[in-house]
mmCIF file of C-alpha atoms in Angstrom:
data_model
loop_
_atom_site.group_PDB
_atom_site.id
_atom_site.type_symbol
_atom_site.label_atom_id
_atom_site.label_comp_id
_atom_site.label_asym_id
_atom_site.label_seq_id
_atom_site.Cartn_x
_atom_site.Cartn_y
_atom_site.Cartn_z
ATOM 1 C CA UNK A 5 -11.665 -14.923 3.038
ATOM 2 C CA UNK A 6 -10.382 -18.202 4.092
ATOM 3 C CA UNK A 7 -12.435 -20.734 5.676
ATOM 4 C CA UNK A 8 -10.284 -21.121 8.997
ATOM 5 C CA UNK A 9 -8.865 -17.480 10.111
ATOM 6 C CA UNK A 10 -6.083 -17.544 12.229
ATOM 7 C CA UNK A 11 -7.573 -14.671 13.782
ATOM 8 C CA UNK A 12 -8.860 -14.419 17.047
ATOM 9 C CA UNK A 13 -10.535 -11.744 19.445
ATOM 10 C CA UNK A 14 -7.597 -9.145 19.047
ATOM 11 C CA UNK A 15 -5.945 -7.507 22.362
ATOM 12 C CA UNK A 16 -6.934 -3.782 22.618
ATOM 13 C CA UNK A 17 -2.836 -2.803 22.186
ATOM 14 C CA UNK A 18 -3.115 -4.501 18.996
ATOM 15 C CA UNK A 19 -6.193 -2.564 18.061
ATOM 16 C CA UNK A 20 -4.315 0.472 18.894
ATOM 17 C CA UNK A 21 -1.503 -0.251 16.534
ATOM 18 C CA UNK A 22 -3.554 -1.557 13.783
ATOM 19 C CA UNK A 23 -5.953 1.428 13.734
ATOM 20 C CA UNK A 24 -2.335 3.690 13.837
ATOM 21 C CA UNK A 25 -0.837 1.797 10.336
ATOM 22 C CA UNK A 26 -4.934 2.499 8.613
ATOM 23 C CA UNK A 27 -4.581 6.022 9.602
ATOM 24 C CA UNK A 28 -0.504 6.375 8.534
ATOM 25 C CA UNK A 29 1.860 8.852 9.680
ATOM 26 C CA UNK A 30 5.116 10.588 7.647
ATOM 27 C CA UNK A 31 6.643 6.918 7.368
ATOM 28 C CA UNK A 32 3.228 5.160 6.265
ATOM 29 C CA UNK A 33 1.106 5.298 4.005
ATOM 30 C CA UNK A 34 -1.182 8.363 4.961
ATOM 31 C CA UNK A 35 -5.156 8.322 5.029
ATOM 32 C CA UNK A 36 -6.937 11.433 5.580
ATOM 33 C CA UNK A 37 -10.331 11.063 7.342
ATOM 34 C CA UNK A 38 -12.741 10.378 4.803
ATOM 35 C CA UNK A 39 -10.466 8.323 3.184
ATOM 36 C CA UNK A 40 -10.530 6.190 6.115
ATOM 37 C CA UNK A 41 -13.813 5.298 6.100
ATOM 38 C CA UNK A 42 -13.830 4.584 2.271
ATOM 39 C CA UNK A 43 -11.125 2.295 2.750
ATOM 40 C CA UNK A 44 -12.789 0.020 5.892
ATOM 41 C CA UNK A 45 -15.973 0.334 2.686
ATOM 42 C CA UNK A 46 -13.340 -1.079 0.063
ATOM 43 C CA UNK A 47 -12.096 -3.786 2.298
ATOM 44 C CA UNK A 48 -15.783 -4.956 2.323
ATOM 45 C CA UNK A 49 -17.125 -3.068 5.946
ATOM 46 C CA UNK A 50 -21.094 -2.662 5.435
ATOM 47 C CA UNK A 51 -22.741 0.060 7.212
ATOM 48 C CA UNK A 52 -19.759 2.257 7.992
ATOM 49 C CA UNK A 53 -20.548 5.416 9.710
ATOM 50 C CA UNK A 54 -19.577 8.892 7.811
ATOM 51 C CA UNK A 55 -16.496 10.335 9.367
ATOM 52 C CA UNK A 56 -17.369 13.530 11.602
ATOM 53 C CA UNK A 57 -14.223 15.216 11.726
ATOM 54 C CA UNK A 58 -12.871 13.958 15.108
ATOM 55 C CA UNK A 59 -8.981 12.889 15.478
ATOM 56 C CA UNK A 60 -8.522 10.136 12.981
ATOM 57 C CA UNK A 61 -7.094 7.893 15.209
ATOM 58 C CA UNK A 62 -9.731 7.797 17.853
ATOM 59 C CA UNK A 63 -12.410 7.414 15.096
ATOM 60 C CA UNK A 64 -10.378 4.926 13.846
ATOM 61 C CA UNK A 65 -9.808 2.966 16.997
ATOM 62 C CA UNK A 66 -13.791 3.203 17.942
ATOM 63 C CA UNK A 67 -14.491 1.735 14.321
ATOM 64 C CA UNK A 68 -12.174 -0.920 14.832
ATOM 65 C CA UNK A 69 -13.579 -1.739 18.793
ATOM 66 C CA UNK A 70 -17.034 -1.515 17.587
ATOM 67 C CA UNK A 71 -15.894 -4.925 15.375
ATOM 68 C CA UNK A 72 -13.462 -5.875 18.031
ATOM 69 C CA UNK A 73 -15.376 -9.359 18.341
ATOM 70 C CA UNK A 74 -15.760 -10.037 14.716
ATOM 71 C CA UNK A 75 -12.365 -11.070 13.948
ATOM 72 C CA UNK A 76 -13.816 -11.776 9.871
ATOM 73 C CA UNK A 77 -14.378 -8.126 9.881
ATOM 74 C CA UNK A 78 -10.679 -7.262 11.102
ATOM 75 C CA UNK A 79 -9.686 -9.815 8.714
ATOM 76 C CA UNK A 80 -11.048 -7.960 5.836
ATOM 77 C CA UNK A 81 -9.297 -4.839 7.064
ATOM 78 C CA UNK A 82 -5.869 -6.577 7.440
ATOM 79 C CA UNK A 83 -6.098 -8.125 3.929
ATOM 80 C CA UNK A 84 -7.405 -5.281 2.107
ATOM 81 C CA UNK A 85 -3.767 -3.268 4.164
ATOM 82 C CA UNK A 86 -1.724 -6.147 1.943
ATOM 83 C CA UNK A 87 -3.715 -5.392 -1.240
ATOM 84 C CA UNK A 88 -1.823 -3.755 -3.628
ATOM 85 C CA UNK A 89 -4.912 -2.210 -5.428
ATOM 86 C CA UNK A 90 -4.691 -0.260 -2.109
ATOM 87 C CA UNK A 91 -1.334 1.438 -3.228
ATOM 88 C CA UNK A 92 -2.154 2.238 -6.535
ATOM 89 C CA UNK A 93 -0.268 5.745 -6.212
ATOM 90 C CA UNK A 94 2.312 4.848 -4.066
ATOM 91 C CA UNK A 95 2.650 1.187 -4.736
ATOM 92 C CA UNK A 96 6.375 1.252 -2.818
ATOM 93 C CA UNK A 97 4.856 1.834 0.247
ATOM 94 C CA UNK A 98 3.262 -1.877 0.263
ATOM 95 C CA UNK A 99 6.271 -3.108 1.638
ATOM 96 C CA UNK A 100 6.340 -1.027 4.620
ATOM 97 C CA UNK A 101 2.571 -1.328 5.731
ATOM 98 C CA UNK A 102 3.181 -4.437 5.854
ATOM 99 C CA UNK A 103 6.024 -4.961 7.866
ATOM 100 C CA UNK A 104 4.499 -2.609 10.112
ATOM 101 C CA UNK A 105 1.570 -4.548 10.568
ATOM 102 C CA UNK A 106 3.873 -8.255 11.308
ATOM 103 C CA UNK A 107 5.638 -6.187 13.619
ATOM 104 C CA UNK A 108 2.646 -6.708 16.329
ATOM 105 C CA UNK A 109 0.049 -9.105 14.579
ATOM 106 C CA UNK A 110 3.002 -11.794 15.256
ATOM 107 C CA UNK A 111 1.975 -11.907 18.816
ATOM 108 C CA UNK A 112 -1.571 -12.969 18.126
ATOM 109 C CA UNK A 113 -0.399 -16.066 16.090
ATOM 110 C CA UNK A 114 -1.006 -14.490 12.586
ATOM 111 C CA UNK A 115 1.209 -12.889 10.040
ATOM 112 C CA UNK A 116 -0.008 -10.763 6.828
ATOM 113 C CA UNK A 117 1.646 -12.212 3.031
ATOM 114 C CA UNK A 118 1.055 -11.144 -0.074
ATOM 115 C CA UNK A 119 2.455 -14.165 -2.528
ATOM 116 C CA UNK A 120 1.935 -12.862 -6.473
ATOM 117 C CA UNK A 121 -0.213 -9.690 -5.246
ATOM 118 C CA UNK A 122 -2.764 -12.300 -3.385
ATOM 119 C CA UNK A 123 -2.972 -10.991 0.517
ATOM 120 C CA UNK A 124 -3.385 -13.676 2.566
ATOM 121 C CA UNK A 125 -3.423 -14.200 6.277
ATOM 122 C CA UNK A 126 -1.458 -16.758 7.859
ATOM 123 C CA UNK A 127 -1.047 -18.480 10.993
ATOM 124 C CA UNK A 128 2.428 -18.700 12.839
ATOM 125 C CA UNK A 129 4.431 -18.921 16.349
ATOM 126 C CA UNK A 130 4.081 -16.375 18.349
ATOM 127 C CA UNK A 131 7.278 -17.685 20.176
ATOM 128 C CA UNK A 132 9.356 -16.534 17.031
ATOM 129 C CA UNK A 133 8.437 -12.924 17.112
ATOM 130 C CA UNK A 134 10.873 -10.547 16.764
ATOM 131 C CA UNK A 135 9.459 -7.145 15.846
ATOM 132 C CA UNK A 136 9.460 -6.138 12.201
ATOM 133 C CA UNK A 137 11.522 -9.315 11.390
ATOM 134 C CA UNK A 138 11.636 -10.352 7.389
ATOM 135 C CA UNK A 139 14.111 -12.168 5.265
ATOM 136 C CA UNK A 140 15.927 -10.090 2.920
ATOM 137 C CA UNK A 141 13.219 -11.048 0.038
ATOM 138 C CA UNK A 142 9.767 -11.858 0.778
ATOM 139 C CA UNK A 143 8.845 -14.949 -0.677
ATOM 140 C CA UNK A 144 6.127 -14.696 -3.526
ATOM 141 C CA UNK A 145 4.556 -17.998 -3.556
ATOM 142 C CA UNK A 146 2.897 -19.596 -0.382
ATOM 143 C CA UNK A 147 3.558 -23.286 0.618
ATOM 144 C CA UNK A 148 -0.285 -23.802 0.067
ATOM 145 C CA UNK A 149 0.363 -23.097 -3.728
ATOM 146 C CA UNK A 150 2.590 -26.125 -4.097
ATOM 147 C CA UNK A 151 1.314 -28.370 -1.907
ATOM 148 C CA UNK A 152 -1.836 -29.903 -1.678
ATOM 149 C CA UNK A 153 -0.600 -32.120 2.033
ATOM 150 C CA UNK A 154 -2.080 -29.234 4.571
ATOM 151 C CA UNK A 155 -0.177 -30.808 7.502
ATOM 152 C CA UNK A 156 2.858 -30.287 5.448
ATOM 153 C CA UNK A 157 2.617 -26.831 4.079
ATOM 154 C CA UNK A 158 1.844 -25.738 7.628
ATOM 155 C CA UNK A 159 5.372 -27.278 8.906
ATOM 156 C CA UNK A 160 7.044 -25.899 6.129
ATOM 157 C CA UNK A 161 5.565 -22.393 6.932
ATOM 158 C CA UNK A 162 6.914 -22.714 9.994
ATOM 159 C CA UNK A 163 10.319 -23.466 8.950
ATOM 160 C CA UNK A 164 10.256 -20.485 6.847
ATOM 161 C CA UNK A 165 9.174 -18.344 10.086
ATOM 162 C CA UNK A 166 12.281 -19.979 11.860
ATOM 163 C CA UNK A 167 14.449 -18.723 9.003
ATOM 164 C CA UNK A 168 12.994 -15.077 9.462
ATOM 165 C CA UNK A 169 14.134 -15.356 13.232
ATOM 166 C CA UNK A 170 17.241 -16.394 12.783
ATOM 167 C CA UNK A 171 17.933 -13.875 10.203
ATOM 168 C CA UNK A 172 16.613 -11.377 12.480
ATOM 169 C CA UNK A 173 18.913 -12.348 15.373
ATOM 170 C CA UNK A 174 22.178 -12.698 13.064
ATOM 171 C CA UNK A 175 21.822 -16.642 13.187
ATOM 172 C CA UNK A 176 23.397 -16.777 9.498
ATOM 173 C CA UNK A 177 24.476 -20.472 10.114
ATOM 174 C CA UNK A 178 21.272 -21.547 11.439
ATOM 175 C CA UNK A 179 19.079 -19.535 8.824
ATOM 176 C CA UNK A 180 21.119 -20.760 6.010
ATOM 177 C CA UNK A 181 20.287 -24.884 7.552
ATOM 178 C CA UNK A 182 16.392 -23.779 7.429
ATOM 179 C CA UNK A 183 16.218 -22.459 4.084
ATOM 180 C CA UNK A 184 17.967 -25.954 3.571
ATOM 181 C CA UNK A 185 15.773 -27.910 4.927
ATOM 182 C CA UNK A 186 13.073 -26.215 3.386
ATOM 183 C CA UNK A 187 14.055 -26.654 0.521
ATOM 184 C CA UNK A 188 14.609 -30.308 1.153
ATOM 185 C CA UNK A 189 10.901 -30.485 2.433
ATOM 186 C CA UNK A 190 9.754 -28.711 -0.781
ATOM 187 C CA UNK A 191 10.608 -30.998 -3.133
ATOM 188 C CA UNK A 192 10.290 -34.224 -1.536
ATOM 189 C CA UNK A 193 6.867 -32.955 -0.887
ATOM 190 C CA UNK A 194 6.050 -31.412 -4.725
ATOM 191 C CA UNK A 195 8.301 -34.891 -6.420
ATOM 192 C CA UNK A 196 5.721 -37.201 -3.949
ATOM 193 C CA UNK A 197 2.544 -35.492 -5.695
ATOM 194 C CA UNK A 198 3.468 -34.675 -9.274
ATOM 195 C CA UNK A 199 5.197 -38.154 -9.894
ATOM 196 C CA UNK A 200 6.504 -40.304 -7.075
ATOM 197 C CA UNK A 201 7.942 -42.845 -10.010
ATOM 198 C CA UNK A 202 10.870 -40.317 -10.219
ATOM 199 C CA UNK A 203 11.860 -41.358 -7.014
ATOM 200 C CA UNK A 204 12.300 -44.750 -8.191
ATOM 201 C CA UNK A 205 13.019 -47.368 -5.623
ATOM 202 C CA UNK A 206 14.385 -44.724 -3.209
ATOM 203 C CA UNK A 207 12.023 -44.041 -0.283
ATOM 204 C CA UNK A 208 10.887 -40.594 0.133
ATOM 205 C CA UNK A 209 12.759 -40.440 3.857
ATOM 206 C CA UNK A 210 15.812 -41.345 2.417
ATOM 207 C CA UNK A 211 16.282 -39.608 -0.655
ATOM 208 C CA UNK A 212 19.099 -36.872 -0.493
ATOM 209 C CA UNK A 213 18.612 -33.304 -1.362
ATOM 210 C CA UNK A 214 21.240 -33.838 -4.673
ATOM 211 C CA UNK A 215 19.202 -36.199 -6.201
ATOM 212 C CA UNK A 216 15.814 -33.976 -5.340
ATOM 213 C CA UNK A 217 17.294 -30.998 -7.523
ATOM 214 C CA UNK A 218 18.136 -32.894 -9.819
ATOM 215 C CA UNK A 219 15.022 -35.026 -10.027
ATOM 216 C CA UNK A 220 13.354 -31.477 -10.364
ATOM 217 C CA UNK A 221 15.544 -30.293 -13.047
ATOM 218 C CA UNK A 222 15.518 -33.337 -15.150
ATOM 219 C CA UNK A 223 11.054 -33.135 -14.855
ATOM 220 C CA UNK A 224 11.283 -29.789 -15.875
ATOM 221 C CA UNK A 225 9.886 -27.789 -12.579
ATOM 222 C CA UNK A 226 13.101 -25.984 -11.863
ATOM 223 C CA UNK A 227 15.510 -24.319 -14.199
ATOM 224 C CA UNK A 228 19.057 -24.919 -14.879
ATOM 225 C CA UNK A 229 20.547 -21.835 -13.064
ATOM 226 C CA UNK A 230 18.263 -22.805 -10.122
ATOM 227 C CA UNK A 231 19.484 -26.264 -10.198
ATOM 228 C CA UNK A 232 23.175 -24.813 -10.244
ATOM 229 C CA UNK A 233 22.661 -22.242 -6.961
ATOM 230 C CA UNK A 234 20.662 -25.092 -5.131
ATOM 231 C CA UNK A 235 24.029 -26.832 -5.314
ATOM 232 C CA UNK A 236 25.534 -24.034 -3.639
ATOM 233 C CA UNK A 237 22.804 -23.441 -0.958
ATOM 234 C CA UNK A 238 22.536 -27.079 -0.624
ATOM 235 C CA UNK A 239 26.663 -27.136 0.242
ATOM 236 C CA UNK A 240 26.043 -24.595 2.974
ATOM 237 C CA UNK A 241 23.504 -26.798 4.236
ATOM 238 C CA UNK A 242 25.778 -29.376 4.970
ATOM 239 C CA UNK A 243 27.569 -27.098 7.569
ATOM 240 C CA UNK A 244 24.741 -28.125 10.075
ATOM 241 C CA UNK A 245 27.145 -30.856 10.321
ATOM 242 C CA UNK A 246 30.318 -28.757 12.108
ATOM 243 C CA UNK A 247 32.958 -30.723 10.809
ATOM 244 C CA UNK A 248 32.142 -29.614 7.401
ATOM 245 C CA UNK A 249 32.669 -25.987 8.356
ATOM 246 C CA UNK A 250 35.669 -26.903 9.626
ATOM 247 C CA UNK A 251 36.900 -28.635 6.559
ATOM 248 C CA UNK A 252 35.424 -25.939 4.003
ATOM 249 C CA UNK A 253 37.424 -23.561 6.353
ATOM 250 C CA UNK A 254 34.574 -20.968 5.423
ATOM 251 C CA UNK A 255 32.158 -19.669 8.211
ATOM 252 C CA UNK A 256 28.706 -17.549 6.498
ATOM 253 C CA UNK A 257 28.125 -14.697 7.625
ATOM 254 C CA UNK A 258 25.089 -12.023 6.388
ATOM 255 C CA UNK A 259 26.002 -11.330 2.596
ATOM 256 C CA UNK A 260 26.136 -15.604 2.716
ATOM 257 C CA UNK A 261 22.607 -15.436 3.861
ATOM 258 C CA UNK A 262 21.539 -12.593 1.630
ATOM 259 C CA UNK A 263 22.859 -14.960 -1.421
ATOM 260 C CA UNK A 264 20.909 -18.064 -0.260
ATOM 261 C CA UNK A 265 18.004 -16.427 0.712
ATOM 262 C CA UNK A 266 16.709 -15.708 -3.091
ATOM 263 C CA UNK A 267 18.137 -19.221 -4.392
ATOM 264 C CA UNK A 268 14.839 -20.483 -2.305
ATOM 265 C CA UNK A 269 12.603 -17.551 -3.702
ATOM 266 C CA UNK A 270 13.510 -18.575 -7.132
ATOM 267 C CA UNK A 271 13.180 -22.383 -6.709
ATOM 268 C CA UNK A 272 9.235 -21.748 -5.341
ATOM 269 C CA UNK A 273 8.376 -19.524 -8.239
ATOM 270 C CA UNK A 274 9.572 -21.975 -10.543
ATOM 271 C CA UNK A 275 7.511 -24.973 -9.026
ATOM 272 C CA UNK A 276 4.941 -22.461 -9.203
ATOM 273 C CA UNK A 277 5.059 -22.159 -12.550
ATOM 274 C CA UNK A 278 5.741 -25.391 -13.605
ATOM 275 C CA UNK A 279 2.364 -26.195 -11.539
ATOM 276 C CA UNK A 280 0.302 -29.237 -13.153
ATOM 277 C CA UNK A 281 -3.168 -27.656 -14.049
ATOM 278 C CA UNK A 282 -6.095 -29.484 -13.054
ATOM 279 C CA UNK A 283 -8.138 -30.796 -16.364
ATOM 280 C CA UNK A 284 -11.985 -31.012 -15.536
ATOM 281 C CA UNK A 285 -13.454 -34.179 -17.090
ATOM 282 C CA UNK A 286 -14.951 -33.710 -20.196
ATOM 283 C CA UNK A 287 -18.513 -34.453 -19.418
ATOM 284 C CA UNK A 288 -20.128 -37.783 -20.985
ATOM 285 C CA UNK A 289 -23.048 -36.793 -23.644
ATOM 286 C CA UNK A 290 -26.207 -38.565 -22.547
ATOM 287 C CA UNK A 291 -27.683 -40.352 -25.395
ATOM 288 C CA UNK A 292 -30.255 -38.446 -27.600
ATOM 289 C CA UNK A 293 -33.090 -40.882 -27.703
ATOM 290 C CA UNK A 294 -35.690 -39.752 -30.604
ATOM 291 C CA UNK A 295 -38.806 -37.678 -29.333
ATOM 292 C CA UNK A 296 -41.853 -39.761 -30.986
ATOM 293 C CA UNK A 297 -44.390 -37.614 -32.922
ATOM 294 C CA UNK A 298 -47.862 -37.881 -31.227
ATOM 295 C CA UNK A 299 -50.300 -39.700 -33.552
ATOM 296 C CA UNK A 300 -53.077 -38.063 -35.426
ATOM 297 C CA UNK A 301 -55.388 -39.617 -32.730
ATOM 298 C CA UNK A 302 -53.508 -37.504 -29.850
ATOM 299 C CA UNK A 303 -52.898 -34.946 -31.736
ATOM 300 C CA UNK A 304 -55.485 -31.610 -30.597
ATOM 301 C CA UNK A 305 -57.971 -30.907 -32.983
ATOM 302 C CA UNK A 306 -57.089 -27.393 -34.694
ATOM 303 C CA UNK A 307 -59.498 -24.212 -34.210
ATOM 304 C CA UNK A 308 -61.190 -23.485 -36.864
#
């Protein structure tokens, strides 16, 4: 559970639609009754009521308005939809729950991930819904993985979210300069905490995205077939500047997009593995000082 939810006191439409994606139709992942209340038990509900055979979705919708002002509680539900432990039989239909579920938590300022099988709940615009908007790959590592500057990771999110509109609306151009400048903000960020030496006498605001993949590369975070499509992606970035379009006489369109949006993916995953791990201190042994042995004055005289 994370310390600051996103979550707030949900609308009663939203209710409505979440308690609709627990109970699952022919396109969702179906729960019968019972199995309803054992899940709202698995994502961590105490004191669940035993399901009395009325319509699952109004016994579903009274659980989840009984809890309506508890938004940990409806966190716990909405994390434990992402899990994948949830989908053990059907694993593929992960995917779909939740899309379903970003389709309408969007407009309460929160949006369901699930980086390396790890649901989390995250905040973001409501201005840039657009129902059951995604990229063409969901990304598998969050910004909070990488990046230890809050502030930052949170503006990065929401460049990412930007991208996901603009993909949405069939804003290839405009996508393709997010991802860009994403990517950009990525490793400026990641080079500035691992080892800003690298950087040299360059300032951080004025080194250019080249010399940040390559910076990666050479330190060993990225690998060399990332380095060679961030090239590529980092070309089409350059068409934010129009005359470049012109001049490359090439204008992206939505297999462009598809290409670029995975060259991101993989450049995350690899900072992600190439993660420093944090070495505890090896704790300092106290000095051993010598117990002295009581004299035969102190000692107790024995029992006979």
């Amino acid at each position: 559970m994370t310390a600051q939810s996103p979550l707030g006191i949900l609308d009663a439409n939203t209710l409505e639609e979440l308690a609709r994606v627990i109970c699952g139709d022919d396109h969702l992942y179906y729960r019968k009754g019972f199995e309803i209340a054992r899940f709202l038990e698995h994502a961590g509900w105490q004191r669940v009521p035993e399901y009395n055979g009325e319509y699952r979705m109004d016994w579903t919708l009274a659980r989840l308005s009984e809890r309506r002002e508890e938004p940990t509680e409806l966190e716990r539900i909405l994390l434990r939809l992402a899990d994948p432990r949830e989908y053990l039989d059907e694993p593929d239909q992960l995917p779909a729950v939740i899309s379903a579920v970003n389709a309408f938590l969007v407009y309460e300022g929160a949006r369901l991930e699930n980086p390396g099988g790890r649901p989390r709940l995250v905040a973001c615009d409501p201005s840039l819904a657009h129902p059951g908007s995604r990229g063409p790959a969901e990304l598998s590592t969050a910004m909070t993985d990488l990046i230890s500057d809050r502030k930052m990771a949170a503006l990065l999110q929401h460049r990412l979210d930007e991208a996901r509109t603009c993909y949405a609306n069939g804003a290839h151009v405009a996508a393709i300069i997010m991802l860009g400048s994403l990517l950009e903000g990525v490793m400026v960020q990641v080079v500035r905490e691992r080892d800003a030496s690298r950087l040299g006498s360059t300032s951080a605001d004025k080194v250019t995205l080249d010399t940040l993949i390559r910076t990666c590369h050479v330190a060993g975070w990225i690998g060399a077939d990332v380095e060679r499509f961030c090239h590529e992606l980092r070309r089409y970035r350059n068409f934010v500047h129009p005359r470049q379009e012109i001049r490359d006489a090439h204008t992206p369109d939505r297999d462009t997009l598809n290409m670029c949006w995975p060259v991101v993916e993989a450049v995350l995953n690899d900072l992600a593995a190439s993660q420093p791990k944090a070495t505890a201190p090896k704790p300092t042994a106290s000095p051993v000082r010598p117990v002295p042995r009581p004299s035969s004055a102190a000692r107790p005289a024995r029992r006979p």
